[in-house]
Amino acid sequence: MTDSSKTNPDQVKAPALARRLPDIAELAAGIRRGERAALARAITLVESKKPEHRALARQLIQEILPDSGGAHRIGITGVPGVGKSTTIDTFGSNLTAMGHKVAVLAVDPSSTRTGGSILGDKTRMAQLAIDRNAFIRPSPSAGTLGGVAAKTRETMLLCEAAGFDVILVETVGIGQSETTVADMVDFFLVLMLPGAGDELQGIKKGVLEIADMIAVNKADGEGALRASSAASNYRAALHILTPRQMEWSPPVITISGLANEGLDTLWQQIRLHRDKLSATGAFQARRSEQQVAWMWDLVKLRLNEALTATPARANQLQALENSVRHGDTAASVAVEEIAALLGL
């Protein structure tokens, strides 16, 4: 179920923070009990930009940290039109039918300009939108990719503490957002369209390098043959790349999110991937590295926020940037001036 859909009478909308600051222990207890009101309030808290709310959000994340980490964290990307929302809707519904609790999160730094499949049209996930064992949450509607990703990571931890054991993180943007999502999940799925003869010309090598699996979607009806041909071409492309982990060679499968075909194989491969990496310790090592990388990402985010905290400081930075661009100031000199602004 979504936290903001109007189609479900039992849903709980994400409330505005109460006038009084929340009791963190009480809020954490509600999250652990799986209370949607508590989860929605917690997410609103971590998305707040107010200093006092940020301090409480940090306490909350630390409080629920021991209760997080048990979910399958799956990133999903694909070009517009590939059928991400339909696939997620069907795949997620399959999982809830098996007894899983599924949370769908979005990473979309462009949401203030264009919206995305989750942000702009939640009806594309019509089944999950009314599923009591599902929860759909878009990314914050403003900020840099780093800021959006930070909130998505925190929301992921909160959802895990609330009992969601499968987290689907969709990137509805392009470019850097794909790498960002790949760096916060256990398994990164890239959806592709049939007709690889054309798509391979424009495919980014970087996306293939971070994929744990490629699934050619829309492999039903007349598209089945083209999808099979596309899968063969993608397999050939992957053969010339070095896998991300020595324990796992990314498979290429064909699926149909619309017809619910091949999604059982998709889930089997995701579980097999976790089992193989867990057996060698690579799974936990990957998560540990992600936590450290997250820490440094937050450091960079805080520094950037400090540099643009006031209009005057932002204007100083713009003037320095223009001066460097025009060759009037050396980059090293500009860095020293920026460091001085931060008192370093």
CSV table of C-alpha atoms in Angstrom, one decimal:
chain,number,residue,atom,x,y,z
A,1,MET,CA,0.0,0.0,0.0
A,2,THR,CA,1.2,3.5,-0.6
A,3,ASP,CA,1.6,6.0,2.1
A,4,SER,CA,-0.3,8.7,0.1
A,5,SER,CA,-2.7,6.8,-2.2
A,6,LYS,CA,-6.4,7.8,-1.9
A,7,THR,CA,-7.6,4.4,-3.3
A,8,ASN,CA,-7.0,2.5,0.0
A,9,PRO,CA,-9.4,3.4,2.8
A,10,ASP,CA,-7.1,1.8,5.4
A,11,GLN,CA,-4.0,3.6,4.4
A,12,VAL,CA,-2.3,6.1,6.6
A,13,LYS,CA,-1.0,9.3,5.0
A,14,ALA,CA,2.4,10.6,6.0
A,15,PRO,CA,1.5,13.1,8.6
A,16,ALA,CA,3.1,16.5,9.2
A,17,LEU,CA,5.3,16.5,12.3
A,18,ALA,CA,3.4,17.4,15.4
A,19,ARG,CA,4.1,20.7,17.1
A,20,ARG,CA,5.9,18.9,19.9
A,21,LEU,CA,9.0,17.0,19.0
A,22,PRO,CA,8.5,13.2,18.9
A,23,ASP,CA,9.7,10.9,21.6
A,24,ILE,CA,12.3,8.8,19.8
A,25,ALA,CA,12.0,5.7,22.0
A,26,GLU,CA,8.2,5.7,21.5
A,27,LEU,CA,8.5,6.3,17.8
A,28,ALA,CA,11.1,3.5,17.4
A,29,ALA,CA,8.9,1.1,19.3
A,30,GLY,CA,6.0,1.9,17.0
A,31,ILE,CA,8.1,1.2,14.0
A,32,ARG,CA,9.2,-2.1,15.4
A,33,ARG,CA,5.6,-3.0,15.8
A,34,GLY,CA,5.0,-2.3,12.2
A,35,GLU,CA,2.7,0.6,12.8
A,36,ARG,CA,2.3,2.6,9.5
A,37,ALA,CA,1.6,5.8,11.3
A,38,ALA,CA,4.9,5.6,13.1
A,39,LEU,CA,6.7,4.7,10.0
A,40,ALA,CA,5.2,7.5,8.0
A,41,ARG,CA,6.0,10.0,10.8
A,42,ALA,CA,9.6,8.7,11.0
A,43,ILE,CA,10.1,9.2,7.3
A,44,THR,CA,8.7,12.7,7.5
A,45,LEU,CA,11.2,13.3,10.3
A,46,VAL,CA,14.2,12.1,8.3
A,47,GLU,CA,13.1,14.2,5.3
A,48,SER,CA,12.8,17.4,7.3
A,49,LYS,CA,15.5,20.0,6.8
A,50,LYS,CA,15.0,21.6,10.2
A,51,PRO,CA,18.1,21.3,12.4
A,52,GLU,CA,16.2,20.1,15.5
A,53,HIS,CA,14.4,17.4,13.3
A,54,ARG,CA,17.7,16.3,11.8
A,55,ALA,CA,19.2,15.8,15.3
A,56,LEU,CA,16.2,13.6,16.2
A,57,ALA,CA,16.4,11.8,12.9
A,58,ARG,CA,20.0,10.8,13.7
A,59,GLN,CA,19.0,9.5,17.1
A,60,LEU,CA,16.1,7.5,15.5
A,61,ILE,CA,18.3,5.9,12.9
A,62,GLN,CA,20.8,4.9,15.5
A,63,GLU,CA,18.0,3.5,17.7
A,64,ILE,CA,16.5,1.3,15.0
A,65,LEU,CA,19.8,0.3,13.4
A,66,PRO,CA,20.0,-3.1,15.2
A,67,ASP,CA,16.5,-3.9,13.8
A,68,SER,CA,17.5,-3.1,10.2
A,69,GLY,CA,19.6,-5.0,7.6
A,70,GLY,CA,17.5,-8.1,7.2
A,71,ALA,CA,15.9,-7.3,3.9
A,72,HIS,CA,16.8,-8.1,0.3
A,73,ARG,CA,17.8,-4.7,-1.1
A,74,ILE,CA,17.2,-4.7,-4.8
A,75,GLY,CA,17.9,-1.8,-7.2
A,76,ILE,CA,16.0,-1.6,-10.5
A,77,THR,CA,16.7,0.6,-13.4
A,78,GLY,CA,15.9,0.9,-17.1
A,79,VAL,CA,15.2,3.4,-19.9
A,80,PRO,CA,11.8,5.1,-20.0
A,81,GLY,CA,9.3,2.8,-21.6
A,82,VAL,CA,11.0,-0.4,-20.5
A,83,GLY,CA,8.2,-1.2,-18.2
A,84,LYS,CA,9.7,-0.7,-14.7
A,85,SER,CA,6.5,0.2,-12.9
A,86,THR,CA,4.6,-2.7,-14.5
A,87,THR,CA,7.3,-5.1,-13.6
A,88,ILE,CA,7.7,-3.8,-10.1
A,89,ASP,CA,3.9,-4.0,-9.6
A,90,THR,CA,3.7,-7.6,-10.7
A,91,PHE,CA,6.9,-8.7,-9.1
A,92,GLY,CA,6.1,-7.1,-5.8
A,93,SER,CA,2.6,-8.6,-5.8
A,94,ASN,CA,4.1,-12.0,-6.4
A,95,LEU,CA,6.3,-11.5,-3.4
A,96,THR,CA,3.5,-10.4,-1.1
A,97,ALA,CA,1.5,-13.4,-2.2
A,98,MET,CA,4.4,-15.5,-1.0
A,99,GLY,CA,4.2,-13.8,2.4
A,100,HIS,CA,6.9,-11.1,2.0
A,101,LYS,CA,6.4,-7.5,2.9
A,102,VAL,CA,7.6,-5.2,0.1
A,103,ALA,CA,8.7,-1.6,0.2
A,104,VAL,CA,9.2,0.3,-3.1
A,105,LEU,CA,11.4,3.4,-2.9
A,106,ALA,CA,12.3,5.8,-5.7
A,107,VAL,CA,15.5,7.8,-6.3
A,108,ASP,CA,14.8,10.6,-8.6
A,109,PRO,CA,16.8,13.9,-8.3
A,110,SER,CA,14.8,15.4,-11.2
A,111,SER,CA,11.4,14.9,-9.5
A,112,THR,CA,10.8,18.6,-9.0
A,113,ARG,CA,11.0,19.1,-12.8
A,114,THR,CA,9.6,16.0,-14.4
A,115,GLY,CA,8.2,13.6,-11.9
A,116,GLY,CA,8.7,10.0,-12.5
A,117,SER,CA,6.8,6.8,-12.9
A,118,ILE,CA,6.3,6.5,-9.1
A,119,LEU,CA,6.0,10.2,-8.5
A,120,GLY,CA,3.8,11.1,-11.4
A,121,ASP,CA,1.5,8.2,-11.8
A,122,LYS,CA,1.2,5.7,-8.9
A,123,THR,CA,-1.7,4.1,-10.7
A,124,ARG,CA,0.9,2.2,-12.7
A,125,MET,CA,1.4,0.1,-9.5
A,126,ALA,CA,-2.3,-0.5,-9.1
A,127,GLN,CA,-1.9,-3.9,-7.4
A,128,LEU,CA,0.7,-2.8,-4.8
A,129,ALA,CA,-1.1,0.5,-4.2
A,130,ILE,CA,-3.9,-1.5,-2.4
A,131,ASP,CA,-1.7,-4.3,-1.0
A,132,ARG,CA,-1.6,-4.3,2.8
A,133,ASN,CA,1.9,-5.9,2.7
A,134,ALA,CA,3.3,-3.2,0.4
A,135,PHE,CA,4.5,0.3,0.9
A,136,ILE,CA,5.4,2.8,-1.9
A,137,ARG,CA,7.4,5.9,-1.1
A,138,PRO,CA,8.8,8.4,-3.6
A,139,SER,CA,12.1,10.2,-3.0
A,140,PRO,CA,12.1,13.7,-1.5
A,141,SER,CA,10.8,16.2,-4.0
A,142,ALA,CA,13.8,18.5,-3.8
A,143,GLY,CA,17.5,18.5,-3.4
A,144,THR,CA,20.6,17.1,-5.0
A,145,LEU,CA,21.1,13.5,-5.9
A,146,GLY,CA,23.3,13.1,-2.8
A,147,GLY,CA,20.5,14.5,-0.6
A,148,VAL,CA,17.8,12.3,-2.2
A,149,ALA,CA,20.0,9.2,-1.8
A,150,ALA,CA,20.7,9.9,1.8
A,151,LYS,CA,17.0,10.1,2.6
A,152,THR,CA,16.4,7.0,0.6
A,153,ARG,CA,19.0,5.1,2.6
A,154,GLU,CA,17.5,6.2,5.9
A,155,THR,CA,14.0,5.3,4.6
A,156,MET,CA,15.2,1.9,3.7
A,157,LEU,CA,16.5,1.3,7.2
A,158,LEU,CA,13.2,2.5,8.7
A,159,CYS,CA,11.2,0.2,6.4
A,160,GLU,CA,13.4,-2.8,7.4
A,161,ALA,CA,12.9,-2.0,11.1
A,162,ALA,CA,9.2,-2.0,10.4
A,163,GLY,CA,9.3,-5.5,9.1
A,164,PHE,CA,9.6,-5.1,5.3
A,165,ASP,CA,11.9,-7.9,4.1
A,166,VAL,CA,12.2,-6.9,0.4
A,167,ILE,CA,13.2,-3.3,-0.5
A,168,LEU,CA,12.9,-2.4,-4.2
A,169,VAL,CA,14.7,0.8,-5.0
A,170,GLU,CA,13.8,2.2,-8.4
A,171,THR,CA,15.9,4.8,-10.2
A,172,VAL,CA,13.7,6.8,-12.4
A,173,GLY,CA,16.4,9.2,-13.3
A,174,ILE,CA,19.4,8.5,-15.6
A,175,GLY,CA,23.2,8.6,-15.4
A,176,GLN,CA,24.6,9.1,-11.9
A,177,SER,CA,21.4,8.0,-10.2
A,178,GLU,CA,22.0,4.4,-11.5
A,179,THR,CA,25.4,4.2,-9.9
A,180,THR,CA,24.1,5.7,-6.7
A,181,VAL,CA,21.3,3.1,-6.4
A,182,ALA,CA,23.7,0.3,-7.2
A,183,ASP,CA,25.9,1.4,-4.3
A,184,MET,CA,23.1,1.2,-1.8
A,185,VAL,CA,21.6,-2.2,-2.7
A,186,ASP,CA,22.6,-5.9,-2.6
A,187,PHE,CA,21.4,-6.7,-6.1
A,188,PHE,CA,21.2,-4.4,-9.1
A,189,LEU,CA,18.7,-5.3,-11.9
A,190,VAL,CA,18.9,-3.6,-15.3
A,191,LEU,CA,15.7,-3.9,-17.4
A,192,MET,CA,16.2,-3.9,-21.2
A,193,LEU,CA,13.9,-3.7,-24.2
A,194,PRO,CA,13.8,-6.3,-27.0
A,195,GLY,CA,15.6,-5.3,-30.2
A,196,ALA,CA,19.1,-5.2,-28.8
A,197,GLY,CA,20.6,-4.8,-32.2
A,198,ASP,CA,19.6,-1.1,-32.0
A,199,GLU,CA,19.8,-0.6,-28.2
A,200,LEU,CA,23.4,-2.0,-27.9
A,201,GLN,CA,24.6,0.9,-30.0
A,202,GLY,CA,23.6,3.4,-27.3
A,203,ILE,CA,23.9,1.3,-24.2
A,204,LYS,CA,26.2,2.7,-21.5
A,205,LYS,CA,29.1,0.4,-20.6
A,206,GLY,CA,28.9,1.7,-17.1
A,207,VAL,CA,25.4,0.3,-16.6
A,208,LEU,CA,26.4,-3.1,-17.7
A,209,GLU,CA,29.4,-3.1,-15.4
A,210,ILE,CA,27.3,-2.5,-12.3
A,211,ALA,CA,24.5,-4.9,-13.3
A,212,ASP,CA,24.0,-8.1,-11.3
A,213,MET,CA,21.4,-9.2,-13.8
A,214,ILE,CA,19.9,-8.1,-17.1
A,215,ALA,CA,16.3,-8.9,-17.7
A,216,VAL,CA,14.9,-8.3,-21.2
A,217,ASN,CA,11.3,-7.2,-20.6
A,218,LYS,CA,8.2,-7.5,-22.8
A,219,ALA,CA,9.1,-11.0,-23.8
A,220,ASP,CA,5.5,-12.0,-24.5
A,221,GLY,CA,3.5,-12.5,-27.7
A,222,GLU,CA,5.2,-11.1,-30.7
A,223,GLY,CA,8.0,-9.7,-28.6
A,224,ALA,CA,9.2,-13.1,-27.4
A,225,LEU,CA,11.4,-13.8,-30.3
A,226,ARG,CA,13.0,-10.4,-30.4
A,227,ALA,CA,13.5,-10.6,-26.6
A,228,SER,CA,15.3,-13.9,-27.0
A,229,SER,CA,17.6,-12.4,-29.7
A,230,ALA,CA,18.3,-9.4,-27.5
A,231,ALA,CA,19.2,-11.6,-24.6
A,232,SER,CA,21.8,-13.4,-26.7
A,233,ASN,CA,23.3,-10.0,-27.7
A,234,TYR,CA,23.5,-8.8,-24.1
A,235,ARG,CA,25.1,-12.1,-23.0
A,236,ALA,CA,27.8,-11.5,-25.7
A,237,ALA,CA,28.3,-8.0,-24.4
A,238,LEU,CA,28.7,-9.1,-20.8
A,239,HIS,CA,31.4,-11.7,-21.8
A,240,ILE,CA,33.9,-8.9,-22.5
A,241,LEU,CA,33.3,-7.2,-19.1
A,242,THR,CA,34.8,-8.2,-15.8
A,243,PRO,CA,32.1,-9.2,-13.3
A,244,ARG,CA,31.7,-7.0,-10.2
A,245,GLN,CA,32.2,-10.1,-7.9
A,246,MET,CA,34.3,-13.2,-8.6
A,247,GLU,CA,31.4,-15.2,-7.1
A,248,TRP,CA,28.8,-14.1,-9.6
A,249,SER,CA,28.5,-13.8,-13.3
A,250,PRO,CA,25.5,-11.7,-14.2
A,251,PRO,CA,22.8,-13.8,-16.0
A,252,VAL,CA,20.6,-12.5,-18.7
A,253,ILE,CA,17.0,-13.6,-18.7
A,254,THR,CA,13.8,-12.7,-20.5
A,255,ILE,CA,10.7,-11.6,-18.7
A,256,SER,CA,7.3,-10.1,-19.1
A,257,GLY,CA,6.1,-7.9,-16.3
A,258,LEU,CA,2.8,-7.5,-18.0
A,259,ALA,CA,2.1,-11.2,-18.5
A,260,ASN,CA,3.9,-12.2,-15.3
A,261,GLU,CA,6.4,-14.5,-17.1
A,262,GLY,CA,9.9,-15.2,-15.9
A,263,LEU,CA,9.5,-13.3,-12.6
A,264,ASP,CA,9.8,-16.5,-10.6
A,265,THR,CA,13.2,-17.1,-12.3
A,266,LEU,CA,14.1,-13.5,-11.5
A,267,TRP,CA,13.4,-14.1,-7.8
A,268,GLN,CA,15.3,-17.4,-7.8
A,269,GLN,CA,18.4,-15.7,-9.2
A,270,ILE,CA,18.2,-12.9,-6.6
A,271,ARG,CA,18.1,-15.5,-3.8
A,272,LEU,CA,20.9,-17.5,-5.4
A,273,HIS,CA,23.0,-14.4,-5.7
A,274,ARG,CA,22.6,-13.7,-1.9
A,275,ASP,CA,23.4,-17.3,-1.0
A,276,LYS,CA,26.5,-17.4,-3.1
A,277,LEU,CA,27.9,-14.1,-1.8
A,278,SER,CA,26.9,-14.9,1.8
A,279,ALA,CA,28.8,-18.2,1.6
A,280,THR,CA,32.1,-16.4,0.9
A,281,GLY,CA,31.5,-13.4,3.1
A,282,ALA,CA,31.3,-11.1,0.1
A,283,PHE,CA,27.7,-10.2,0.9
A,284,GLN,CA,28.5,-8.7,4.3
A,285,ALA,CA,31.7,-7.1,3.0
A,286,ARG,CA,29.7,-5.3,0.3
A,287,ARG,CA,27.2,-4.0,2.8
A,288,SER,CA,30.0,-2.9,5.1
A,289,GLU,CA,31.7,-1.0,2.3
A,290,GLN,CA,28.4,0.6,1.4
A,291,GLN,CA,28.0,1.9,5.0
A,292,VAL,CA,31.5,3.5,4.9
A,293,ALA,CA,30.8,5.0,1.5
A,294,TRP,CA,27.5,6.4,2.8
A,295,MET,CA,29.4,8.0,5.7
A,296,TRP,CA,31.7,9.9,3.3
A,297,ASP,CA,28.8,10.8,1.1
A,298,LEU,CA,27.1,12.4,4.0
A,299,VAL,CA,30.3,14.3,4.9
A,300,LYS,CA,30.5,15.7,1.4
A,301,LEU,CA,26.8,16.6,1.6
A,302,ARG,CA,27.2,18.4,4.9
A,303,LEU,CA,30.2,20.4,3.5
A,304,ASN,CA,28.2,21.3,0.4
A,305,GLU,CA,25.3,22.5,2.6
A,306,ALA,CA,27.7,24.5,4.7
A,307,LEU,CA,29.1,26.2,1.6
A,308,THR,CA,25.7,27.3,0.4
A,309,ALA,CA,24.1,28.0,3.8
A,310,THR,CA,23.5,31.6,3.0
A,311,PRO,CA,22.9,33.6,-0.2
A,312,ALA,CA,26.0,35.7,0.5
A,313,ARG,CA,28.2,32.6,0.7
A,314,ALA,CA,26.6,31.1,-2.4
A,315,ASN,CA,27.3,34.3,-4.3
A,316,GLN,CA,31.0,34.1,-3.2
A,317,LEU,CA,31.2,30.6,-4.5
A,318,GLN,CA,29.7,31.6,-7.8
A,319,ALA,CA,32.1,34.5,-8.1
A,320,LEU,CA,35.0,32.2,-7.4
A,321,GLU,CA,33.8,29.6,-9.9
A,322,ASN,CA,33.4,32.3,-12.6
A,323,SER,CA,36.9,33.6,-11.8
A,324,VAL,CA,38.4,30.2,-12.2
A,325,ARG,CA,36.4,29.5,-15.4
A,326,HIS,CA,37.7,32.8,-17.0
A,327,GLY,CA,41.3,32.1,-16.0
A,328,ASP,CA,41.6,34.9,-13.5
A,329,THR,CA,42.1,32.8,-10.5
A,330,ALA,CA,44.0,29.5,-10.1
A,331,ALA,CA,42.0,26.5,-9.0
A,332,SER,CA,44.3,26.0,-6.0
A,333,VAL,CA,43.9,29.6,-4.9
A,334,ALA,CA,40.1,29.2,-5.1
A,335,VAL,CA,40.2,26.1,-3.0
A,336,GLU,CA,42.1,27.9,-0.3
A,337,GLU,CA,39.5,30.6,-0.3
A,338,ILE,CA,36.7,28.1,-0.1
A,339,ALA,CA,38.4,26.3,2.8
A,340,ALA,CA,38.7,29.7,4.5
A,341,LEU,CA,34.9,30.1,4.2
A,342,LEU,CA,34.6,26.9,6.2
A,343,GLY,CA,37.2,27.9,8.7
A,344,LEU,CA,39.6,25.2,7.6
